[in-house]
Short mmCIF file of C-alpha atoms in Angstrom, two decimals:
data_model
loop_
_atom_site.label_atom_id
_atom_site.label_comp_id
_atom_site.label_asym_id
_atom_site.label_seq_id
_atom_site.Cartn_x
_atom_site.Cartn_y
_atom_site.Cartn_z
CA UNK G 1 -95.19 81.49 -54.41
CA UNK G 2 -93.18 78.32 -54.17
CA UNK G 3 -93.05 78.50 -50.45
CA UNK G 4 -96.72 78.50 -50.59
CA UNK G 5 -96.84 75.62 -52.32
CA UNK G 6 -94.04 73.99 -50.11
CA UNK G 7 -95.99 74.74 -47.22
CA UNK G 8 -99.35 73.71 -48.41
CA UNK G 9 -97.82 70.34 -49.64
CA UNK G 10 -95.35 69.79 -46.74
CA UNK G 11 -98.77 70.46 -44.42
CA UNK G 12 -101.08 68.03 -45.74
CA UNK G 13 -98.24 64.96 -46.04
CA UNK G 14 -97.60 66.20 -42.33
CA UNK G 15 -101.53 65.85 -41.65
CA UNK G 16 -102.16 62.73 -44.01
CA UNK G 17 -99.18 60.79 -42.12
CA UNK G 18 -100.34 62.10 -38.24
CA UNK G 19 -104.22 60.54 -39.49
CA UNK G 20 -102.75 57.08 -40.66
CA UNK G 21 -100.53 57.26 -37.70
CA UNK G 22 -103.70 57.70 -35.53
CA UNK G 23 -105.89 55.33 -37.48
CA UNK G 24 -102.98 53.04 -36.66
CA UNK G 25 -103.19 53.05 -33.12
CA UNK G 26 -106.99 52.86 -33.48
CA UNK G 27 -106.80 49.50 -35.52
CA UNK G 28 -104.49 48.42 -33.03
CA UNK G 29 -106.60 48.89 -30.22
CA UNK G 30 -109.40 47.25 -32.03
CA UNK G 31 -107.04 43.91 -32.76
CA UNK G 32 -106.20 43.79 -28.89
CA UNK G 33 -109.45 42.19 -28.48
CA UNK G 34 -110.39 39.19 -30.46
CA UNK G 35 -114.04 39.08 -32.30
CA UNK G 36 -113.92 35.64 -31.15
CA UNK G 37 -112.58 34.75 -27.40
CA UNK G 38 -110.60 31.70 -27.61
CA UNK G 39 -112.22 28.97 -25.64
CA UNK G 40 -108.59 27.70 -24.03
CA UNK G 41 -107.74 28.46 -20.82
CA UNK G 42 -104.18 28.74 -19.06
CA UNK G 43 -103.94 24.48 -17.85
CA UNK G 44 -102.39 24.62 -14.87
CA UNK G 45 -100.56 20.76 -14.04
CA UNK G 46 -102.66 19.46 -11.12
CA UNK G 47 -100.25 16.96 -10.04
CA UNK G 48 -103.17 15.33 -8.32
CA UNK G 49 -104.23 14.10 -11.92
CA UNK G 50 -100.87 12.22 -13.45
CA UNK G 51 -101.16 8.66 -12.43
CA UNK G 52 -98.20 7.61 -10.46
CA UNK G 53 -97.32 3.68 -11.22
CA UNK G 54 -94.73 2.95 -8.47
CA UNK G 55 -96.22 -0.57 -7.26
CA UNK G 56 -95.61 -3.88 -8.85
CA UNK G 57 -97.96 -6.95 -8.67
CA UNK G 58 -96.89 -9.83 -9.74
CA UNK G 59 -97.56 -13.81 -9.75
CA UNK G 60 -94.84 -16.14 -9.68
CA UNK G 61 -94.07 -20.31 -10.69
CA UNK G 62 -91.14 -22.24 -10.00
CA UNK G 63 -89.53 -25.10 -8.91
CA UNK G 64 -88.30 -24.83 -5.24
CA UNK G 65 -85.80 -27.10 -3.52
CA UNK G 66 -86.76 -28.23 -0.42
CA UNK G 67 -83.36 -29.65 1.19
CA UNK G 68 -84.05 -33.49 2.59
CA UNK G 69 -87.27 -33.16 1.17
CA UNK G 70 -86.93 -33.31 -2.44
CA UNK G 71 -87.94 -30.35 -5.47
CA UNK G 72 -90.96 -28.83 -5.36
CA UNK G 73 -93.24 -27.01 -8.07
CA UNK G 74 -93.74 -23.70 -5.69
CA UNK G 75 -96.13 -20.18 -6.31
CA UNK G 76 -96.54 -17.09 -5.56
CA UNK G 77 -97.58 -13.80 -5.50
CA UNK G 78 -94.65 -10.40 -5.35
CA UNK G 79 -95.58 -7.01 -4.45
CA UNK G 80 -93.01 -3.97 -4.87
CA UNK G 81 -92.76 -0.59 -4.30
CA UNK G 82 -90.38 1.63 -6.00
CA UNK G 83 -88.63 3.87 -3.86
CA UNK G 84 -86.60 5.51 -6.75
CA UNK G 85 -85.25 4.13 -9.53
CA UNK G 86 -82.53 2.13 -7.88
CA UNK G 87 -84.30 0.41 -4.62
CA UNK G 88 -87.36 -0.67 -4.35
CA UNK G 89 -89.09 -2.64 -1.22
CA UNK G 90 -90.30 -5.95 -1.85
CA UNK G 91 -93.01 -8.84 -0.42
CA UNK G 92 -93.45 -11.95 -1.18
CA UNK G 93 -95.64 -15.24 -0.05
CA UNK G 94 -95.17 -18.48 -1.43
CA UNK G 95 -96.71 -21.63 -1.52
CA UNK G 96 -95.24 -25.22 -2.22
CA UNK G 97 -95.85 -29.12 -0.42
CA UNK G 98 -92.31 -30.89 0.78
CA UNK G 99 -91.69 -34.36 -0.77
CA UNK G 100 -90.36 -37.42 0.96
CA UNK G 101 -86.75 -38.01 2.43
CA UNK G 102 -84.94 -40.59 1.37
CA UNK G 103 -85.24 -41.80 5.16
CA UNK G 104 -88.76 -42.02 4.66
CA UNK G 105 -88.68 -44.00 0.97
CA UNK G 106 -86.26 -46.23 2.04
CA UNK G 107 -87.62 -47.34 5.10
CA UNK G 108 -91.55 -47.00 4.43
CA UNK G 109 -92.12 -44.66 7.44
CA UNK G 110 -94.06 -41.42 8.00
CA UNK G 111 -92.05 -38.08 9.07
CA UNK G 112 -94.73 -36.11 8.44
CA UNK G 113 -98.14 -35.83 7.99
CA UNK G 114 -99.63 -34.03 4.47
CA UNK G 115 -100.62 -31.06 6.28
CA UNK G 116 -97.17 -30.65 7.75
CA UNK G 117 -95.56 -30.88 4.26
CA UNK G 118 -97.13 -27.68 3.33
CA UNK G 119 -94.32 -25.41 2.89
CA UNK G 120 -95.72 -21.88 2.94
CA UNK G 121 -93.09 -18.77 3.00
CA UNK G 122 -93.33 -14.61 3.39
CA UNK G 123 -90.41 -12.13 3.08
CA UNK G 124 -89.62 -8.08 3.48
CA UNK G 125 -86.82 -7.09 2.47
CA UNK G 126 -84.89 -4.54 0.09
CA UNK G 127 -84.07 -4.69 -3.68
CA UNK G 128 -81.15 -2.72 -6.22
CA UNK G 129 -82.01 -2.64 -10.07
CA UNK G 130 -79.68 -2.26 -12.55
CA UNK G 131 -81.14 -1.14 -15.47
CA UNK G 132 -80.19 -2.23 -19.58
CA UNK G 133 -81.41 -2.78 -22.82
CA UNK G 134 -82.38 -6.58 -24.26
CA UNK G 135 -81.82 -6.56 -28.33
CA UNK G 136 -83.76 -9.16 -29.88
CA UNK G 137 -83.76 -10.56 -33.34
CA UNK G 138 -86.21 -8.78 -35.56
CA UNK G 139 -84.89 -5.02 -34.17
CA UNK G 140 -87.67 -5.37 -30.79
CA UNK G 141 -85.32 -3.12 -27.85
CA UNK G 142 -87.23 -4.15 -24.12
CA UNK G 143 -85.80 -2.17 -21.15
CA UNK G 144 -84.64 -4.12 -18.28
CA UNK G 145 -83.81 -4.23 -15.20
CA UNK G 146 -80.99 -6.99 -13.32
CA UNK G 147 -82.02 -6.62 -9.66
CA UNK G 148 -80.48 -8.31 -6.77
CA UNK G 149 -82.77 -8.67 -3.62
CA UNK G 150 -82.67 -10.01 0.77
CA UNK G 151 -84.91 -10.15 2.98
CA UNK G 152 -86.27 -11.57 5.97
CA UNK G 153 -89.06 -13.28 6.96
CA UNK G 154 -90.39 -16.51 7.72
CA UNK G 155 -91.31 -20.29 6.74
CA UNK G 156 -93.85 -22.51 7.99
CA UNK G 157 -93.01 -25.81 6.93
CA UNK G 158 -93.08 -29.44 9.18
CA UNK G 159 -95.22 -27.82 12.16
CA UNK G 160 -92.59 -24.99 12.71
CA UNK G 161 -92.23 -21.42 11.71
CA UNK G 162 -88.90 -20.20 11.61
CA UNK G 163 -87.19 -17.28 10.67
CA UNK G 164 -86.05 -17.01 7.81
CA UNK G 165 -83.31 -15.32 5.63
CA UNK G 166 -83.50 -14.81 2.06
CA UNK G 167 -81.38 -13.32 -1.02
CA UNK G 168 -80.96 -13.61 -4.69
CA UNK G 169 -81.14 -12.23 -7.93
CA UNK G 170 -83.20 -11.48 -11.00
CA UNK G 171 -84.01 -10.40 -14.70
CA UNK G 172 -87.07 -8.40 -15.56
CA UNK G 173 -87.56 -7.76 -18.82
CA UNK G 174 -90.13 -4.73 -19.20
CA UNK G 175 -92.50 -5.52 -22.02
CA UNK G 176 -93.93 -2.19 -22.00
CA UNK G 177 -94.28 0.40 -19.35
CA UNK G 178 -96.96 -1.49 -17.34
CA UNK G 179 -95.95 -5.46 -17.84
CA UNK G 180 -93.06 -7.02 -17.26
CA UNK G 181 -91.27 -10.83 -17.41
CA UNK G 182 -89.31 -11.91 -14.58
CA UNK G 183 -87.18 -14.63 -13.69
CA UNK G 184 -85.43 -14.97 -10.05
CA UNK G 185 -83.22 -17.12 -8.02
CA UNK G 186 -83.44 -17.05 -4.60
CA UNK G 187 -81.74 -18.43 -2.00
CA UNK G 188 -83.88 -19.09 1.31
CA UNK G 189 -81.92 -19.96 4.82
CA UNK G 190 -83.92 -21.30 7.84
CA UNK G 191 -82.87 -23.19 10.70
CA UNK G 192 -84.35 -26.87 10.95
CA UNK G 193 -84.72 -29.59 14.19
CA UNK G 194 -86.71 -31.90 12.19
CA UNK G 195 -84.27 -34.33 11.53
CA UNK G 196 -82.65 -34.68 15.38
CA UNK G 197 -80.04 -32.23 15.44
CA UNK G 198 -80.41 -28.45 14.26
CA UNK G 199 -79.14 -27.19 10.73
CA UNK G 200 -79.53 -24.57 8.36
CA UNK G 201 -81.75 -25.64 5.62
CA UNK G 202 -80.95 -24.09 2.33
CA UNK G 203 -83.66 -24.03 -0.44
CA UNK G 204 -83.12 -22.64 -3.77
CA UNK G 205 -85.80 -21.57 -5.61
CA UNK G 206 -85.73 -21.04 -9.45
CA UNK G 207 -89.12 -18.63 -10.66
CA UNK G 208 -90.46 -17.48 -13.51
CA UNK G 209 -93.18 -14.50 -13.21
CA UNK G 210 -95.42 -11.80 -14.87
CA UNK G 211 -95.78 -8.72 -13.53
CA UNK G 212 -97.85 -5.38 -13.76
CA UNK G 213 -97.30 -1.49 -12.28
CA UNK G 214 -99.92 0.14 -11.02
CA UNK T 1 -99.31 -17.87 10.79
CA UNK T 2 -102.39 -16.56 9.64
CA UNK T 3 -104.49 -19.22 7.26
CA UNK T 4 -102.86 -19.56 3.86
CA UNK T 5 -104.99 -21.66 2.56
CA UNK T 6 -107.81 -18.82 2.26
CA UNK T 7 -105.12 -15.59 2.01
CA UNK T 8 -103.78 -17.95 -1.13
CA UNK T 9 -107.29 -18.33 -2.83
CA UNK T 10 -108.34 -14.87 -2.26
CA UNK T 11 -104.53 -13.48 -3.41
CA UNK T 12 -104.90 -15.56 -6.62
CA UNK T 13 -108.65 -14.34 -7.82
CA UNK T 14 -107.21 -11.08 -6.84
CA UNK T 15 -104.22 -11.58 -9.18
CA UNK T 16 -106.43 -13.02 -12.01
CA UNK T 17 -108.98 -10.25 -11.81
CA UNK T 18 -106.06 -7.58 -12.45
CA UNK T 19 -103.77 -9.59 -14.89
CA UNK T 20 -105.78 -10.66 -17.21
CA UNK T 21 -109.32 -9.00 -16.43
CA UNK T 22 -108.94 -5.81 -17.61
CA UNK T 23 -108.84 -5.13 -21.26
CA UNK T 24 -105.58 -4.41 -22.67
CA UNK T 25 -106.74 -1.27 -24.58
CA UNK T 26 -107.54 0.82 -21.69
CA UNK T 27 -103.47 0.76 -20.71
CA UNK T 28 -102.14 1.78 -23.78
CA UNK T 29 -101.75 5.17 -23.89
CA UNK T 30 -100.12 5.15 -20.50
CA UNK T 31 -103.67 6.47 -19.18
CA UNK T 32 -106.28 4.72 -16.92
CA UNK T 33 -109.73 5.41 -17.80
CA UNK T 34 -110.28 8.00 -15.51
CA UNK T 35 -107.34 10.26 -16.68
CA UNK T 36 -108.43 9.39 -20.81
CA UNK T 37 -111.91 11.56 -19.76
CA UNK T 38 -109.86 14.32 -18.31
CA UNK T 39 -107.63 16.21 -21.35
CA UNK T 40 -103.76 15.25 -20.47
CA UNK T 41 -101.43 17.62 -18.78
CA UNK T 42 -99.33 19.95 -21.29
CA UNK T 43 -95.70 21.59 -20.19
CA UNK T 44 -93.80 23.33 -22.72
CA UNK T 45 -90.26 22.94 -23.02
CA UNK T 46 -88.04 26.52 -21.53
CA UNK T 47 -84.67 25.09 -21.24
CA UNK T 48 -82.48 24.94 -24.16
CA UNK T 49 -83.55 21.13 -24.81
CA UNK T 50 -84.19 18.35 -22.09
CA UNK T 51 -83.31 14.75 -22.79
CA UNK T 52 -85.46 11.75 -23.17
CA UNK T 53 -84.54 8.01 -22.16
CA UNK T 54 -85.55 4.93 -23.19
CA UNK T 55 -86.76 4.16 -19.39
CA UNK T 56 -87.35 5.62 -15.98
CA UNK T 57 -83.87 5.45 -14.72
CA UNK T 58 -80.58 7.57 -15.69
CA UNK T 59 -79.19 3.89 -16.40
CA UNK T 60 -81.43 3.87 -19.57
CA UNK T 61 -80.27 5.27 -22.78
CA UNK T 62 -81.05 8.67 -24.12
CA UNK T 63 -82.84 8.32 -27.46
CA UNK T 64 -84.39 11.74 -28.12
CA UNK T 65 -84.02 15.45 -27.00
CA UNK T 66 -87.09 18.06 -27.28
CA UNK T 67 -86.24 21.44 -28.18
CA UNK T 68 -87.25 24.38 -26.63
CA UNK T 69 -91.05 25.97 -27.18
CA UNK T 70 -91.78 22.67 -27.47
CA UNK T 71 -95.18 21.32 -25.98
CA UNK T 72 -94.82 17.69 -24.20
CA UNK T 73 -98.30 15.95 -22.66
CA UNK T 74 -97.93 14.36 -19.41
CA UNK T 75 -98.85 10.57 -19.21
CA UNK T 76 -97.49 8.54 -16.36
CA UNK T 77 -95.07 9.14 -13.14
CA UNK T 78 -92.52 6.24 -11.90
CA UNK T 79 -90.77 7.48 -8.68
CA UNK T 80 -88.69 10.53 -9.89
CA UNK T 81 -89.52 10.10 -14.06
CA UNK T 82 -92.59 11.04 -15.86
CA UNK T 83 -93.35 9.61 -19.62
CA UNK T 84 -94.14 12.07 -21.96
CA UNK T 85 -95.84 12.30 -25.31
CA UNK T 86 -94.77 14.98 -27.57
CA UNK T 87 -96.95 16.37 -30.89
CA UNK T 88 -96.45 13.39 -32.95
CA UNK T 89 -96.61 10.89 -30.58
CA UNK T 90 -93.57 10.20 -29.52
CA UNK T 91 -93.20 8.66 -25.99
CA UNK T 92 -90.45 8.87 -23.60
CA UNK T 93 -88.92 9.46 -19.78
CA UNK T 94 -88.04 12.63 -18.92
CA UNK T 95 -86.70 13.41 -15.44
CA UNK T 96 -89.09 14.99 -12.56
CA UNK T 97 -85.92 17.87 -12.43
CA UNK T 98 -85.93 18.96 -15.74
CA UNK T 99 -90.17 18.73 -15.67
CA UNK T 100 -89.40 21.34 -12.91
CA UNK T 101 -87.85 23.63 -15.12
CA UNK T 102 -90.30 23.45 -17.91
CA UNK T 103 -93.69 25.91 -17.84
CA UNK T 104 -97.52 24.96 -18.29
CA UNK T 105 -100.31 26.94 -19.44
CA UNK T 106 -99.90 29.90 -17.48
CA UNK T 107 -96.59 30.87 -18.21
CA UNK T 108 -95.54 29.77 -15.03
CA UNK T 109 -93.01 26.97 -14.14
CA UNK T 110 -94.93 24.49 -13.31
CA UNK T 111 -94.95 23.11 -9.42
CA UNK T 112 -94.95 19.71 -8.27
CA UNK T 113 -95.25 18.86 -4.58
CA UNK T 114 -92.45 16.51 -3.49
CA UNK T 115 -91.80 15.09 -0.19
CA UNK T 116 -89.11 16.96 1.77
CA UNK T 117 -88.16 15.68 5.40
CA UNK T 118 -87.98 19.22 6.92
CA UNK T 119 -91.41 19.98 5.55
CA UNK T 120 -93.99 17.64 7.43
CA UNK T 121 -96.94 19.12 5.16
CA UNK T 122 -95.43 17.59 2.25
CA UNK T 123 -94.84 13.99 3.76
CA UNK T 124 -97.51 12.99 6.11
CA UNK T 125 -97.48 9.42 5.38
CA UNK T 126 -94.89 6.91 5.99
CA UNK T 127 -93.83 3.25 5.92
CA UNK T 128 -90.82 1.28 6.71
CA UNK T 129 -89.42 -2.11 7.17
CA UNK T 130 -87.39 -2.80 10.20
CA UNK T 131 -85.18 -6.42 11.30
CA UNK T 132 -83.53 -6.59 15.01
CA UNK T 133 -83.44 -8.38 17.87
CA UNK T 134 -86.39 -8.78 20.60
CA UNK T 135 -84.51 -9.80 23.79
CA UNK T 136 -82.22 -11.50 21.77
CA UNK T 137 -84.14 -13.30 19.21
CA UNK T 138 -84.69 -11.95 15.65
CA UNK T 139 -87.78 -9.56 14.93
CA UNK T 140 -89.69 -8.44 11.74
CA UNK T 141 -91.59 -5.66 11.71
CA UNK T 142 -93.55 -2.99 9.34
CA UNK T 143 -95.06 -0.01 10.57
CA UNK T 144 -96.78 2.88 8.86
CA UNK T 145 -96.84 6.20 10.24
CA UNK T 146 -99.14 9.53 10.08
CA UNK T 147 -97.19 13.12 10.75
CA UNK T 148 -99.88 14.38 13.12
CA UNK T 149 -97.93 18.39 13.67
CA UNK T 150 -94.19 19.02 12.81
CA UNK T 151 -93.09 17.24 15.62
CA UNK T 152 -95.21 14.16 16.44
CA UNK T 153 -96.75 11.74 14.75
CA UNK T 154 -98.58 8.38 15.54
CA UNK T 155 -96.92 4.86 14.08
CA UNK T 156 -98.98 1.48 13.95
CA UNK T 157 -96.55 -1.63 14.16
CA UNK T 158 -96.75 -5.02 13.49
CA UNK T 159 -93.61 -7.19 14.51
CA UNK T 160 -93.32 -10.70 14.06
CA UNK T 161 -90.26 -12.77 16.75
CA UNK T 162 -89.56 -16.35 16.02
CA UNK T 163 -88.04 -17.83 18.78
CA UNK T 164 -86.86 -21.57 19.39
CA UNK T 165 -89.62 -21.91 21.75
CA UNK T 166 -92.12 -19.47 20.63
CA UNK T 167 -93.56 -17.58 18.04
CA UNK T 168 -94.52 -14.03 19.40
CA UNK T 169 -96.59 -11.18 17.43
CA UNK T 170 -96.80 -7.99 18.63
CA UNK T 171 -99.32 -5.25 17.43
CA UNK T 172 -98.44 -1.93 18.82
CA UNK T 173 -99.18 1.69 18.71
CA UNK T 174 -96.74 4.66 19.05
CA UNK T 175 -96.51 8.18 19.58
CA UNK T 176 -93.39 9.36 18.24
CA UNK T 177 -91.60 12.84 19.05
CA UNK T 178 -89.54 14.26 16.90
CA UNK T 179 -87.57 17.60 18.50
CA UNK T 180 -85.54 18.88 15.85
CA UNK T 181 -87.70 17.33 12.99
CA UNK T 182 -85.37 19.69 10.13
CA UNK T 183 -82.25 18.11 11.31
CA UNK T 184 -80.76 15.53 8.51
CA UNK T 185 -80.31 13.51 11.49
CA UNK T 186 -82.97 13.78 14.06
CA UNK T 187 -83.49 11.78 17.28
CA UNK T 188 -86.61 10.87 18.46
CA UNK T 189 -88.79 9.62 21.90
CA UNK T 190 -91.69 7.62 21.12
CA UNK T 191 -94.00 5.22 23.46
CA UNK T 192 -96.53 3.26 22.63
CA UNK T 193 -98.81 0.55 23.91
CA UNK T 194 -100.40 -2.95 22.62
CA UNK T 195 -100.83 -6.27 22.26
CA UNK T 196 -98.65 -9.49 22.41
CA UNK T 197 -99.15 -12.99 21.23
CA UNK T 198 -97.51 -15.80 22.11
CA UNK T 199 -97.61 -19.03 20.16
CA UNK T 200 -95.67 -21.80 22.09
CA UNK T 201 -94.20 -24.72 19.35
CA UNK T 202 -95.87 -27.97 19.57
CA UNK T 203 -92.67 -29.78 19.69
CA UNK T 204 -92.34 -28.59 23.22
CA UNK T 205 -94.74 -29.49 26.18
CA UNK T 206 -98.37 -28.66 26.06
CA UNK T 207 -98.59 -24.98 26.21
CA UNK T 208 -101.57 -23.05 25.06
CA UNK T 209 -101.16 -19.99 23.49
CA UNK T 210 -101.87 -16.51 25.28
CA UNK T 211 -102.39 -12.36 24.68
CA UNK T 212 -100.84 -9.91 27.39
CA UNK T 213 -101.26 -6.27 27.36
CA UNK T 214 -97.75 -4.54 26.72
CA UNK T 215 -96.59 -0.80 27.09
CA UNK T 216 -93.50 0.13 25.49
CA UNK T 217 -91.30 3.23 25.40
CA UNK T 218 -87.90 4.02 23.40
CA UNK T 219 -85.66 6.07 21.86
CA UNK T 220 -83.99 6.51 18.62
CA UNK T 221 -82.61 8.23 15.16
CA UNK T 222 -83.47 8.98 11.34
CA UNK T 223 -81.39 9.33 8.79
CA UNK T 224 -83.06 11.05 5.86
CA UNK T 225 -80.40 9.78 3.43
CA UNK T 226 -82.84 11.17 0.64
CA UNK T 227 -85.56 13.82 0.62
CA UNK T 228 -88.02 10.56 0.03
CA UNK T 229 -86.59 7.80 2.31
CA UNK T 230 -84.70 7.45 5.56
CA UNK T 231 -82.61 5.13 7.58
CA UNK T 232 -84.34 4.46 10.95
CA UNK T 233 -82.89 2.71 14.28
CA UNK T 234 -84.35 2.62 17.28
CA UNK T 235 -84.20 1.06 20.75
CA UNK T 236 -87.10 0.31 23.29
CA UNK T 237 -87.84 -1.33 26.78
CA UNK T 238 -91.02 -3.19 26.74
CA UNK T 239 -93.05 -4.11 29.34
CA UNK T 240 -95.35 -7.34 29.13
CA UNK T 241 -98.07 -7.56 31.62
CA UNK T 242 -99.16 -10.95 32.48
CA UNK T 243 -101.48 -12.54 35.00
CA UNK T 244 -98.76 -13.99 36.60
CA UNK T 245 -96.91 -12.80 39.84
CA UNK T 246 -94.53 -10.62 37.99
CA UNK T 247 -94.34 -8.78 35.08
CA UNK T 248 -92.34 -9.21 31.93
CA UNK T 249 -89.39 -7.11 30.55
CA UNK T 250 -87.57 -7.04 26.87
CA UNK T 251 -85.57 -5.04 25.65
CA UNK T 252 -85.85 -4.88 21.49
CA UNK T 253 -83.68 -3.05 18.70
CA UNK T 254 -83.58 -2.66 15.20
CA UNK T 255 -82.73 -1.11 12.06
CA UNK T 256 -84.84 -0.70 8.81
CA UNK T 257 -85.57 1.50 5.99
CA UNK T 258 -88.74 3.68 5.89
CA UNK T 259 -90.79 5.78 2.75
CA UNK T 260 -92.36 9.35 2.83
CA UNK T 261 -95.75 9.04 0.43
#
């Protein structure tokens, strides 16, 4: 009589835990599939779509010395591409009007005519940036960059266009991610006739500038 | 020289028109306007943690690390760094070879094209700077260059000689042949043909200035010192054909520095 009992008792646990077990995978199946389909989809990165900002625009204003023909106020406009995060290629035209010699104050003569004085400039060339960090007072951190630069290129200046070498150095201090400060002093290296014999003319330029990468 | 006077009007507008023109608002988020309509890039994080710096360069400081499982949102690429944004809007650099190892929405990791010099599909487009001499007075010159098959590919040049006498400019166009284009250093034939002017100084006698036809062929090397950039020298015989009796010869070479895009 007791093994009845065993057995009738041991036979519906046995059944009772088989249905739950069964229900189980039926409940499962059901949860598989959501009542409501989720209205993401996989994003895939289309590289196509992140905006690459590897060019540099800038303006330029300075004072450039013009030698034998006195300090000028000179512009100008940069462009730069970023080649990786150390070089970068580099072009710039600038724009500035020779002054008098001495030659000509002192002895109240003409060298050149006002169109000639026009001293108008272009350079290629490479650059190297060394990045840091510029603290300021009030806790502001601005990334920048200490770059040196050389080129060539040429300058038109007293009816002439000569070839021209140039190198220097700079600060850019990076506002933000898109706008930046610089200042630069460059060195520019040309050979000159004007004045009888030939000579290297040196001209040092001292800029400030603003620019933006796009 | 071309006129300065109007390229230095124009230049400046342009310059205005793009510095202070557009309304600072639209740049802040890193995103242009056409990118803030489209939703931004997501990558989540698969590596133990990746580092963030302060700038796009490993000379910048590192000032935050995301975790794994992580999601970061993709705003802006400088040459091998991408700024990211992560859930509470944090934004920072994170290199293009960690990105690599990171996965998007798929599951996958996700795949970014970059330019490799023994794979001409990913680099068609080129552009370099080059300085030499042009029978023995100094050149400038810039060309950019289009990867027509593995092997050739079709360069226009502009070079610029300043001479004591003369100013010469010479527009040119090349074919260039490349026969073992996977090699880290690979020599190349190219030949080309174009244009010459010639701008005698006024300080010398009367001389008006003049065009010839030139043809040009030459050999040379890259360098790819980089999978992005390249060293580039090259050598080649040009021949100037003028009205006059005979024709010209010059012999030009130079060295220069050139970019896959």
């Amino acid at each position: 009589m007791e093994n009845w009992t065993q057995r009738i008792l041991l036979k519906t646990t046995l059944l009772g835990m088989l249905l739950s077990s069964a229900s189980n995978f039926a409940l499962a199946d059901a949860t598989d599939k959501p009542l409501i389909e989720p209205d993401i989809h996989p994003q895939i990165v289309d590289e196509s779509l992140i905006d690459t900002e590897n060019f540099e625009l800038g303006t330029f204003v300075g004072v450039i010395s013009i030698e034998d023909f006195e300090s000028s106020l000179i512009y100008g406009a940069r462009l730069a591409y970023h080649l990786s995060e150390h070089f970068f290629f580099e072009g710039n035209v600038g724009f500035a009007e020779g002054g008098e010699t001495s030659f000509e104050k002192l002895g109240n003569v003409q060298l050149l005519s006002d169109s000639e004085r026009d001293y108008n400039y272009y350079n290629i060339g490479l650059g190297l940036n060394l990045p840091g960090q510029l603290f300021t007072p009030g806790g502001y951190t601005f990334n920048t960059n200490f770059y040196l630069v050389g080129g060539l290129g040429a300058t038109e200046f007293a009816d002439d266009n000569r070839l021209t070498v140039n190198f220097g150095a700079g600060y850019q201090v990076l506002l933000n991610d898109w706008l930046s400060l610089h200042v630069t002093v460059r060195e520019h290296v040309y050979k000159i006739d004007l004045l009888g014999e030939e000579k290297n003319s040196f001209n040092t330029e001292v800029t400030s500038g603003l620019s933006v990468f796009f | 020289m071309f006129k300065w006077k109007s390229l230095n009007l124009l230049s400046f507008t342009l310059l205005a028109l793009v510095q202070f023109g557009m309304p600072s608002q639209t740049w802040a988020g890193g995103s242009w306007f056409w990118n803030s309509i489209e939703p931004l890039a997501q990558v989540k994080v698969v590596e133990p943690f990746v580092e963030w710096r302060t700038g796009p360069a490993q000379g910048y400081p590192v000032f935050h690390v995301s975790e794994q499982g992580e999601v970061l949102e993709l705003l802006v690429r400088k040459t091998k760094w991408m700024k990211v944004q992560d859930k509470q809007g944090h934004q920072g650099w994170v290199a293009i070879s960690d990105l690599l190892l990171m996965e998007d929405g798929s599951g996958e990791l996700i795949s970014i094209v970059e330019p490799r010099f023994d794979d001409f599909s990913t680099r068609r487009w080129e552009a370099g700077l080059m300085a030499g001499e042009f029978d023995s007075t100094s050149v400038n010159a810039a060309y950019a260059g289009f990867s027509m098959t593995n092997n050739l590919s079709l360069e226009l040049w502009g070079s610029q000689i300043l001479g004591d006498s003369s100013e010469i400019r010479i527009l040119n166009i090349n074919v260039l042949h490349q026969p073992f284009p996977e090699w880290r250093f690979s020599p190349f034939i190219t030949m080309g043909a174009g244009k010459l002017f010639i701008k005698p100084k006024t300080t010398l006698v009367n001389q008006s200035s003049r065009s010839e036809d030139t043809m040009n062929i030459g050999l040379g090397a890259r360098y790819y010192i980089d999978d992005r950039y390249f060293v580039r020298m090259e050598v080649k015989d040009y021949k100037i054909f003028t009205n006059r009796e005979t024709n010209e010869e010059a012999t030009e070479w130079k060295i220069g520095l050139s970019v896959f895009f």
